[in-house]
Amino acid sequence: MTHDHPHASAPPHPAPDGQPRPGAEADAREFVGHRGRLFGLAYRMLGSAEEAEDVVQDAYLRWSGTDRGAVSHPGAWLAKVVTHLCLNRLTSARATRESYTGSWLPEPVLAEAGAGPLEAVERHDDVSTALLLLLERLTPAERAVYVLREAFGYPHREIAGLLDLAEANCRQLYGRAARRVAEPGDGGAARFGPPEPERRRALVESFVAAARDGDLAGLEKVLAQDVVWWSDGGGKVRAALRPVRGRDHVVRFLAGVARRTEEGTRLTVAEVNGAPGIVLHVGGRITGVATVALHADGRIGEVWFVSNPDKLGHATRRFAAYPESGG
């Protein structure tokens, strides 16, 4: 499966005398052909688009400095490099997230303007905020095996080669990861209803319409009784440090947020992490991005709102191409 990701071309790697080395342009084109898939792998591993881009760039530097005669399968070689770069980052990321101010949420990724609905449906299950949060339960090795198997369909034998592990060990890691992802609990898979793209879009559009009009009764209609609102301001902007639980509390919380919202803020429905989400923006500057999950009762059961400006750069660059952006 391929996904909607940055496709900026990589520059040819220069030779020591400053001139492009022979074959550099062909190597760059080869890399660009794998770039979207590599970004998708790194993003699922790290939950950060900015870090994923850094990893992909690092992989390109290694690719450009490698003897091509020693690489028989470029796609597998690059996937292995990216996986190991991500594993190195995950160890330090865990410590950072433990000391994070408030709730840590994955960095939102917007589809490029004009991406089709089918493409969004194909992406949904393995880049949703819900799943990315569930992956935080896993050890780095479990996460790598699960992502390679579930999102990219690698057989266990190939995963073993990518991770330098025994195939039997990979199977054990995958089984353990799958069980942990399915466990009930806060944000557990059992809490969420089926994706239902059309239902989700209708609910998001109704939510946006009610929020624009200050229609609190309208908000109540689309929210589940035990809805949970998560905020990620990262200590950089004002945000709830703890999840807001229950429809009445969430509606009152949103009414308070509306009173403090920057003048000129607009709400736009956009494809975020493979499903309809909400972008708050003033001109071309994004101030927040929300994604939702459906409750088993068919209403909005979970809302994840990212307003940490450090996590909005990638989304802002994508959103600049949207006709609704005002940018």
mmCIF file of C-alpha atoms in Angstrom:
data_model
loop_
_atom_site.group_PDB
_atom_site.id
_atom_site.type_symbol
_atom_site.label_atom_id
_atom_site.label_comp_id
_atom_site.label_asym_id
_atom_site.label_seq_id
_atom_site.Cartn_x
_atom_site.Cartn_y
_atom_site.Cartn_z
ATOM 1 C CA MET A 1 0.000 0.000 0.000
ATOM 2 C CA THR A 2 1.317 3.443 -0.813
ATOM 3 C CA HIS A 3 0.336 6.596 0.973
ATOM 4 C CA ASP A 4 0.074 10.331 0.564
ATOM 5 C CA HIS A 5 3.367 11.771 1.752
ATOM 6 C CA PRO A 6 5.953 14.405 0.798
ATOM 7 C CA HIS A 7 7.561 13.743 -2.562
ATOM 8 C CA ALA A 8 10.186 16.485 -2.696
ATOM 9 C CA SER A 9 13.124 15.329 -4.780
ATOM 10 C CA ALA A 10 16.471 14.724 -3.129
ATOM 11 C CA PRO A 11 19.497 16.633 -4.466
ATOM 12 C CA PRO A 12 22.266 14.693 -6.195
ATOM 13 C CA HIS A 13 25.134 13.963 -3.818
ATOM 14 C CA PRO A 14 28.300 15.836 -4.897
ATOM 15 C CA ALA A 15 31.665 14.234 -5.426
ATOM 16 C CA PRO A 16 34.641 15.467 -3.331
ATOM 17 C CA ASP A 17 35.515 18.044 -6.025
ATOM 18 C CA GLY A 18 32.040 19.567 -5.739
ATOM 19 C CA GLN A 19 30.711 18.050 -8.965
ATOM 20 C CA PRO A 20 27.819 15.552 -8.940
ATOM 21 C CA ARG A 21 29.272 12.043 -8.975
ATOM 22 C CA PRO A 22 28.430 9.756 -11.909
ATOM 23 C CA GLY A 23 24.989 8.240 -11.543
ATOM 24 C CA ALA A 24 23.981 10.663 -8.777
ATOM 25 C CA GLU A 25 20.854 11.854 -10.589
ATOM 26 C CA ALA A 26 19.709 8.286 -11.253
ATOM 27 C CA ASP A 27 20.312 7.438 -7.592
ATOM 28 C CA ALA A 28 18.298 10.477 -6.516
ATOM 29 C CA ARG A 29 15.409 9.442 -8.785
ATOM 30 C CA GLU A 30 15.558 5.916 -7.365
ATOM 31 C CA PHE A 31 15.368 7.305 -3.841
ATOM 32 C CA VAL A 32 12.432 9.601 -4.641
ATOM 33 C CA GLY A 33 10.524 6.557 -5.854
ATOM 34 C CA HIS A 34 10.770 5.099 -2.325
ATOM 35 C CA ARG A 35 10.443 8.358 -0.408
ATOM 36 C CA GLY A 36 6.700 8.275 0.286
ATOM 37 C CA ARG A 37 6.863 4.723 1.596
ATOM 38 C CA LEU A 38 9.861 5.565 3.787
ATOM 39 C CA PHE A 39 8.107 8.601 5.215
ATOM 40 C CA GLY A 40 5.054 6.445 5.962
ATOM 41 C CA LEU A 41 7.218 3.901 7.780
ATOM 42 C CA ALA A 42 9.044 6.538 9.825
ATOM 43 C CA TYR A 43 5.828 8.394 10.715
ATOM 44 C CA ARG A 44 4.123 5.239 11.980
ATOM 45 C CA MET A 45 7.203 4.387 13.996
ATOM 46 C CA LEU A 46 7.676 7.839 15.544
ATOM 47 C CA GLY A 47 4.275 9.571 15.503
ATOM 48 C CA SER A 48 6.030 12.742 14.350
ATOM 49 C CA ALA A 49 6.009 14.063 10.790
ATOM 50 C CA GLU A 50 8.941 16.410 11.402
ATOM 51 C CA GLU A 51 11.075 13.610 12.833
ATOM 52 C CA ALA A 52 9.999 11.314 10.025
ATOM 53 C CA GLU A 53 11.232 13.851 7.480
ATOM 54 C CA ASP A 54 14.551 14.096 9.336
ATOM 55 C CA VAL A 55 14.900 10.315 9.271
ATOM 56 C CA VAL A 56 14.145 10.157 5.547
ATOM 57 C CA GLN A 57 16.739 12.856 4.862
ATOM 58 C CA ASP A 58 19.292 10.975 6.968
ATOM 59 C CA ALA A 59 18.488 7.810 5.005
ATOM 60 C CA TYR A 60 19.098 9.685 1.752
ATOM 61 C CA LEU A 61 22.515 10.845 2.940
ATOM 62 C CA ARG A 62 23.429 7.237 3.726
ATOM 63 C CA TRP A 63 22.010 6.070 0.396
ATOM 64 C CA SER A 64 23.992 8.671 -1.539
ATOM 65 C CA GLY A 65 27.219 7.635 0.152
ATOM 66 C CA THR A 66 26.802 3.879 -0.385
ATOM 67 C CA ASP A 67 28.317 1.793 -3.167
ATOM 68 C CA ARG A 68 25.303 0.954 -5.288
ATOM 69 C CA GLY A 69 26.875 -2.303 -6.391
ATOM 70 C CA ALA A 70 26.516 -3.568 -2.833
ATOM 71 C CA VAL A 71 22.744 -2.896 -2.762
ATOM 72 C CA SER A 72 20.768 -5.584 -4.582
ATOM 73 C CA HIS A 73 17.317 -4.517 -3.341
ATOM 74 C CA PRO A 74 17.153 -0.736 -2.765
ATOM 75 C CA GLY A 75 13.658 -0.781 -1.241
ATOM 76 C CA ALA A 76 14.599 -3.337 1.400
ATOM 77 C CA TRP A 77 17.948 -1.633 2.052
ATOM 78 C CA LEU A 78 16.281 1.733 2.606
ATOM 79 C CA ALA A 79 13.511 0.243 4.761
ATOM 80 C CA LYS A 80 16.144 -1.344 6.986
ATOM 81 C CA VAL A 81 18.046 1.934 7.334
ATOM 82 C CA VAL A 82 14.886 3.885 8.189
ATOM 83 C CA THR A 83 13.689 1.242 10.663
ATOM 84 C CA HIS A 84 16.975 1.272 12.575
ATOM 85 C CA LEU A 85 17.144 5.078 12.567
ATOM 86 C CA CYS A 86 13.651 5.118 14.063
ATOM 87 C CA LEU A 87 14.516 2.504 16.681
ATOM 88 C CA ASN A 88 17.426 4.699 17.798
ATOM 89 C CA ARG A 89 15.099 7.696 18.128
ATOM 90 C CA LEU A 90 12.331 5.822 19.940
ATOM 91 C CA THR A 91 14.542 5.093 22.927
ATOM 92 C CA SER A 92 15.102 8.788 23.639
ATOM 93 C CA ALA A 93 11.550 9.721 22.574
ATOM 94 C CA ARG A 94 10.066 7.589 25.335
ATOM 95 C CA ALA A 95 11.968 9.515 28.012
ATOM 96 C CA THR A 96 10.918 12.834 26.466
ATOM 97 C CA ARG A 97 7.241 11.847 26.380
ATOM 98 C CA GLU A 98 7.290 10.776 30.022
ATOM 99 C CA SER A 99 8.210 14.352 31.024
ATOM 100 C CA TYR A 100 5.883 15.999 28.469
ATOM 101 C CA THR A 101 3.599 18.771 29.727
ATOM 102 C CA GLY A 102 -0.003 17.542 29.534
ATOM 103 C CA SER A 103 -1.153 14.861 27.107
ATOM 104 C CA TRP A 104 1.252 13.819 24.348
ATOM 105 C CA LEU A 105 -0.488 13.297 20.999
ATOM 106 C CA PRO A 106 0.924 12.302 17.598
ATOM 107 C CA GLU A 107 1.742 15.082 15.181
ATOM 108 C CA PRO A 108 -1.167 15.455 12.710
ATOM 109 C CA VAL A 109 -0.580 14.839 9.002
ATOM 110 C CA LEU A 110 -2.868 16.417 6.416
ATOM 111 C CA ALA A 111 -3.542 14.884 3.027
ATOM 112 C CA GLU A 112 -2.368 16.995 0.120
ATOM 113 C CA ALA A 113 -5.041 19.236 -1.352
ATOM 114 C CA GLY A 114 -7.174 17.310 -3.816
ATOM 115 C CA ALA A 115 -6.448 13.846 -2.387
ATOM 116 C CA GLY A 116 -9.341 11.561 -3.234
ATOM 117 C CA PRO A 117 -11.671 9.953 -0.689
ATOM 118 C CA LEU A 118 -10.651 6.431 -1.679
ATOM 119 C CA GLU A 119 -7.056 7.256 -0.920
ATOM 120 C CA ALA A 120 -8.106 8.530 2.496
ATOM 121 C CA VAL A 121 -10.057 5.357 3.279
ATOM 122 C CA GLU A 122 -7.079 3.204 2.328
ATOM 123 C CA ARG A 123 -4.851 5.169 4.690
ATOM 124 C CA HIS A 124 -7.213 5.358 7.634
ATOM 125 C CA ASP A 125 -6.652 2.194 9.616
ATOM 126 C CA ASP A 126 -2.878 2.420 9.903
ATOM 127 C CA VAL A 127 -2.301 6.170 10.364
ATOM 128 C CA SER A 128 -5.272 7.072 12.559
ATOM 129 C CA THR A 129 -4.548 8.967 15.755
ATOM 130 C CA ALA A 130 -6.244 6.146 17.652
ATOM 131 C CA LEU A 131 -3.831 3.517 16.344
ATOM 132 C CA LEU A 132 -0.748 5.730 16.694
ATOM 133 C CA LEU A 133 -1.624 6.196 20.363
ATOM 134 C CA LEU A 134 -2.123 2.462 20.808
ATOM 135 C CA LEU A 135 1.331 1.902 19.311
ATOM 136 C CA GLU A 136 2.744 3.965 22.185
ATOM 137 C CA ARG A 137 1.975 0.948 24.395
ATOM 138 C CA LEU A 138 4.595 -1.103 22.560
ATOM 139 C CA THR A 139 8.317 -1.477 22.984
ATOM 140 C CA PRO A 140 10.369 -0.122 20.052
ATOM 141 C CA ALA A 141 10.954 -3.652 18.711
ATOM 142 C CA GLU A 142 7.264 -4.588 19.022
ATOM 143 C CA ARG A 143 6.283 -1.376 17.270
ATOM 144 C CA ALA A 144 8.689 -2.011 14.403
ATOM 145 C CA VAL A 145 7.433 -5.555 13.845
ATOM 146 C CA TYR A 146 3.781 -4.507 14.097
ATOM 147 C CA VAL A 147 4.137 -1.582 11.673
ATOM 148 C CA LEU A 148 6.130 -3.568 9.123
ATOM 149 C CA ARG A 149 3.617 -6.410 9.263
ATOM 150 C CA GLU A 150 0.307 -4.528 9.517
ATOM 151 C CA ALA A 151 0.956 -1.363 7.505
ATOM 152 C CA PHE A 152 3.329 -2.690 4.859
ATOM 153 C CA GLY A 153 2.540 -6.391 4.698
ATOM 154 C CA TYR A 154 6.107 -7.650 5.133
ATOM 155 C CA PRO A 155 6.302 -11.414 5.834
ATOM 156 C CA HIS A 156 7.970 -12.378 9.093
ATOM 157 C CA ARG A 157 11.040 -13.698 7.288
ATOM 158 C CA GLU A 158 11.700 -10.290 5.691
ATOM 159 C CA ILE A 159 10.979 -8.472 8.951
ATOM 160 C CA ALA A 160 13.580 -10.664 10.628
ATOM 161 C CA GLY A 161 16.106 -9.581 8.006
ATOM 162 C CA LEU A 162 15.253 -5.902 8.410
ATOM 163 C CA LEU A 163 15.588 -6.043 12.198
ATOM 164 C CA ASP A 164 18.470 -8.539 12.381
ATOM 165 C CA LEU A 165 16.351 -10.859 14.537
ATOM 166 C CA ALA A 166 15.333 -14.503 14.364
ATOM 167 C CA GLU A 167 12.070 -15.135 12.515
ATOM 168 C CA ALA A 168 10.605 -16.919 15.551
ATOM 169 C CA ASN A 169 11.423 -13.899 17.696
ATOM 170 C CA CYS A 170 9.643 -11.615 15.220
ATOM 171 C CA ARG A 171 6.535 -13.783 15.353
ATOM 172 C CA GLN A 172 6.546 -13.601 19.158
ATOM 173 C CA LEU A 173 6.990 -9.817 19.091
ATOM 174 C CA TYR A 174 4.139 -9.437 16.615
ATOM 175 C CA GLY A 175 1.784 -11.623 18.659
ATOM 176 C CA ARG A 176 2.568 -9.679 21.822
ATOM 177 C CA ALA A 177 2.118 -6.347 20.025
ATOM 178 C CA ALA A 178 -1.223 -7.360 18.512
ATOM 179 C CA ARG A 179 -2.549 -8.397 21.915
ATOM 180 C CA ARG A 180 -1.451 -5.140 23.557
ATOM 181 C CA VAL A 181 -3.005 -3.018 20.811
ATOM 182 C CA ALA A 182 -6.317 -4.852 21.256
ATOM 183 C CA GLU A 183 -6.389 -4.506 25.054
ATOM 184 C CA PRO A 184 -9.329 -2.529 26.480
ATOM 185 C CA GLY A 185 -8.730 0.587 28.525
ATOM 186 C CA ASP A 186 -8.305 4.306 27.920
ATOM 187 C CA GLY A 187 -8.015 4.643 24.174
ATOM 188 C CA GLY A 188 -8.055 0.867 23.700
ATOM 189 C CA ALA A 189 -9.250 -0.557 20.412
ATOM 190 C CA ALA A 190 -12.405 -1.971 21.999
ATOM 191 C CA ARG A 191 -13.633 1.538 22.811
ATOM 192 C CA PHE A 192 -13.953 2.608 19.204
ATOM 193 C CA GLY A 193 -16.667 1.795 16.710
ATOM 194 C CA PRO A 194 -16.007 0.943 13.040
ATOM 195 C CA PRO A 195 -14.396 3.689 10.880
ATOM 196 C CA GLU A 196 -17.566 4.382 8.803
ATOM 197 C CA PRO A 197 -16.022 7.203 6.702
ATOM 198 C CA GLU A 198 -19.321 8.744 5.577
ATOM 199 C CA ARG A 199 -20.743 8.745 9.098
ATOM 200 C CA ARG A 200 -17.524 10.230 10.468
ATOM 201 C CA ARG A 201 -17.510 13.038 7.882
ATOM 202 C CA ALA A 202 -21.160 13.872 8.589
ATOM 203 C CA LEU A 203 -20.465 14.047 12.333
ATOM 204 C CA VAL A 204 -17.354 16.206 11.858
ATOM 205 C CA GLU A 205 -19.232 18.588 9.560
ATOM 206 C CA SER A 206 -22.114 18.810 12.057
ATOM 207 C CA PHE A 207 -19.622 19.451 14.853
ATOM 208 C CA VAL A 208 -17.969 22.259 12.868
ATOM 209 C CA ALA A 209 -21.331 23.829 11.970
ATOM 210 C CA ALA A 210 -22.454 23.771 15.616
ATOM 211 C CA ALA A 211 -19.133 25.193 16.813
ATOM 212 C CA ARG A 212 -19.262 28.027 14.250
ATOM 213 C CA ASP A 213 -22.798 28.935 15.336
ATOM 214 C CA GLY A 214 -22.177 28.532 19.059
ATOM 215 C CA ASP A 215 -24.915 25.876 19.038
ATOM 216 C CA LEU A 216 -24.303 23.952 22.262
ATOM 217 C CA ALA A 217 -27.363 21.748 21.734
ATOM 218 C CA GLY A 218 -26.005 20.854 18.296
ATOM 219 C CA LEU A 219 -22.684 19.863 19.855
ATOM 220 C CA GLU A 220 -24.453 17.632 22.353
ATOM 221 C CA LYS A 221 -26.196 15.765 19.539
ATOM 222 C CA VAL A 222 -22.945 14.622 17.900
ATOM 223 C CA LEU A 223 -20.999 13.761 21.073
ATOM 224 C CA ALA A 224 -21.251 10.437 22.898
ATOM 225 C CA GLN A 225 -22.307 10.526 26.537
ATOM 226 C CA ASP A 226 -18.806 9.477 27.687
ATOM 227 C CA VAL A 227 -16.838 11.428 25.065
ATOM 228 C CA VAL A 228 -13.238 12.273 25.992
ATOM 229 C CA TRP A 229 -11.438 15.405 24.784
ATOM 230 C CA TRP A 230 -7.623 15.286 24.785
ATOM 231 C CA SER A 231 -5.526 18.450 24.379
ATOM 232 C CA ASP A 232 -1.852 18.695 23.432
ATOM 233 C CA GLY A 233 -0.413 22.171 23.927
ATOM 234 C CA GLY A 234 2.979 20.879 24.988
ATOM 235 C CA GLY A 235 3.261 23.660 27.563
ATOM 236 C CA LYS A 236 3.685 26.120 24.669
ATOM 237 C CA VAL A 237 0.067 27.353 24.508
ATOM 238 C CA ARG A 238 -2.907 27.256 26.848
ATOM 239 C CA ALA A 239 -4.487 23.790 26.852
ATOM 240 C CA ALA A 240 -6.186 21.380 29.234
ATOM 241 C CA LEU A 241 -3.493 19.361 30.994
ATOM 242 C CA ARG A 242 -5.860 16.467 31.679
ATOM 243 C CA PRO A 243 -8.469 14.854 29.457
ATOM 244 C CA VAL A 244 -11.966 16.339 29.703
ATOM 245 C CA ARG A 245 -14.455 13.506 30.197
ATOM 246 C CA GLY A 246 -18.199 13.376 29.610
ATOM 247 C CA ARG A 247 -20.465 15.224 27.182
ATOM 248 C CA ASP A 248 -21.580 17.945 29.596
ATOM 249 C CA HIS A 249 -18.018 18.737 30.654
ATOM 250 C CA VAL A 250 -16.750 18.752 27.070
ATOM 251 C CA VAL A 251 -19.519 21.105 25.895
ATOM 252 C CA ARG A 252 -18.823 23.513 28.774
ATOM 253 C CA PHE A 253 -15.107 23.273 28.060
ATOM 254 C CA LEU A 254 -15.669 24.115 24.371
ATOM 255 C CA ALA A 255 -17.859 27.074 25.299
ATOM 256 C CA GLY A 256 -14.970 28.423 27.370
ATOM 257 C CA VAL A 257 -12.490 27.780 24.584
ATOM 258 C CA ALA A 258 -14.726 29.647 22.114
ATOM 259 C CA ARG A 259 -14.619 32.746 24.302
ATOM 260 C CA ARG A 260 -10.823 32.711 24.238
ATOM 261 C CA THR A 261 -10.380 31.847 20.554
ATOM 262 C CA GLU A 262 -8.340 34.292 18.522
ATOM 263 C CA GLU A 263 -10.453 36.682 16.457
ATOM 264 C CA GLY A 264 -10.671 35.672 12.813
ATOM 265 C CA THR A 265 -10.213 31.951 13.534
ATOM 266 C CA ARG A 266 -11.862 29.708 10.958
ATOM 267 C CA LEU A 267 -12.690 26.001 11.065
ATOM 268 C CA THR A 268 -12.166 23.839 7.996
ATOM 269 C CA VAL A 269 -12.878 20.143 7.522
ATOM 270 C CA ALA A 270 -9.829 18.443 6.004
ATOM 271 C CA GLU A 271 -8.390 14.942 5.655
ATOM 272 C CA VAL A 272 -6.198 14.440 8.721
ATOM 273 C CA ASN A 273 -4.434 11.146 9.370
ATOM 274 C CA GLY A 274 -6.538 9.484 6.707
ATOM 275 C CA ALA A 275 -9.954 10.611 7.973
ATOM 276 C CA PRO A 276 -12.071 13.767 8.227
ATOM 277 C CA GLY A 277 -10.627 16.125 10.817
ATOM 278 C CA ILE A 278 -10.851 19.786 11.773
ATOM 279 C CA VAL A 279 -8.291 22.511 11.137
ATOM 280 C CA LEU A 280 -8.407 25.783 13.081
ATOM 281 C CA HIS A 281 -6.585 28.557 11.262
ATOM 282 C CA VAL A 282 -6.140 32.292 11.048
ATOM 283 C CA GLY A 283 -5.141 33.190 7.510
ATOM 284 C CA GLY A 284 -2.539 30.640 6.503
ATOM 285 C CA ARG A 285 -1.460 29.923 10.093
ATOM 286 C CA ILE A 286 -2.827 26.791 11.725
ATOM 287 C CA THR A 287 -3.552 27.140 15.441
ATOM 288 C CA GLY A 288 -4.936 23.670 16.046
ATOM 289 C CA VAL A 289 -5.855 20.365 14.427
ATOM 290 C CA ALA A 290 -8.451 17.924 15.745
ATOM 291 C CA THR A 291 -9.051 14.292 14.852
ATOM 292 C CA VAL A 292 -11.907 12.147 16.111
ATOM 293 C CA ALA A 293 -12.920 8.549 16.625
ATOM 294 C CA LEU A 294 -16.440 7.173 16.606
ATOM 295 C CA HIS A 295 -17.848 5.672 19.773
ATOM 296 C CA ALA A 296 -19.569 2.303 19.572
ATOM 297 C CA ASP A 297 -22.888 4.242 19.674
ATOM 298 C CA GLY A 298 -22.049 5.946 16.358
ATOM 299 C CA ARG A 299 -21.324 9.392 17.824
ATOM 300 C CA ILE A 300 -17.997 11.123 18.411
ATOM 301 C CA GLY A 301 -16.370 9.304 21.315
ATOM 302 C CA GLU A 302 -12.854 10.685 21.286
ATOM 303 C CA VAL A 303 -11.374 14.001 20.174
ATOM 304 C CA TRP A 304 -7.628 14.624 19.985
ATOM 305 C CA PHE A 305 -6.745 18.302 19.633
ATOM 306 C CA VAL A 306 -3.162 19.358 18.903
ATOM 307 C CA SER A 307 -2.309 23.031 19.421
ATOM 308 C CA ASN A 308 1.394 22.705 20.268
ATOM 309 C CA PRO A 309 2.951 24.974 17.606
ATOM 310 C CA ASP A 310 5.988 22.674 17.400
ATOM 311 C CA LYS A 311 3.660 19.981 15.993
ATOM 312 C CA LEU A 312 1.839 22.125 13.433
ATOM 313 C CA GLY A 313 4.609 23.018 10.976
ATOM 314 C CA HIS A 314 4.123 20.017 8.701
ATOM 315 C CA ALA A 315 0.339 20.464 8.682
ATOM 316 C CA THR A 316 0.677 24.196 7.954
ATOM 317 C CA ARG A 317 2.878 23.542 4.926
ATOM 318 C CA ARG A 318 0.328 21.074 3.563
ATOM 319 C CA PHE A 319 -2.636 23.311 4.364
ATOM 320 C CA ALA A 320 -1.151 26.219 2.412
ATOM 321 C CA ALA A 321 -2.311 24.461 -0.776
ATOM 322 C CA TYR A 322 -5.928 24.181 0.387
ATOM 323 C CA PRO A 323 -8.295 26.729 -1.197
ATOM 324 C CA GLU A 324 -9.908 27.292 2.226
ATOM 325 C CA SER A 325 -6.611 28.103 3.940
ATOM 326 C CA GLY A 326 -6.610 31.840 3.311
ATOM 327 C CA GLY A 327 -2.869 31.559 2.911
#
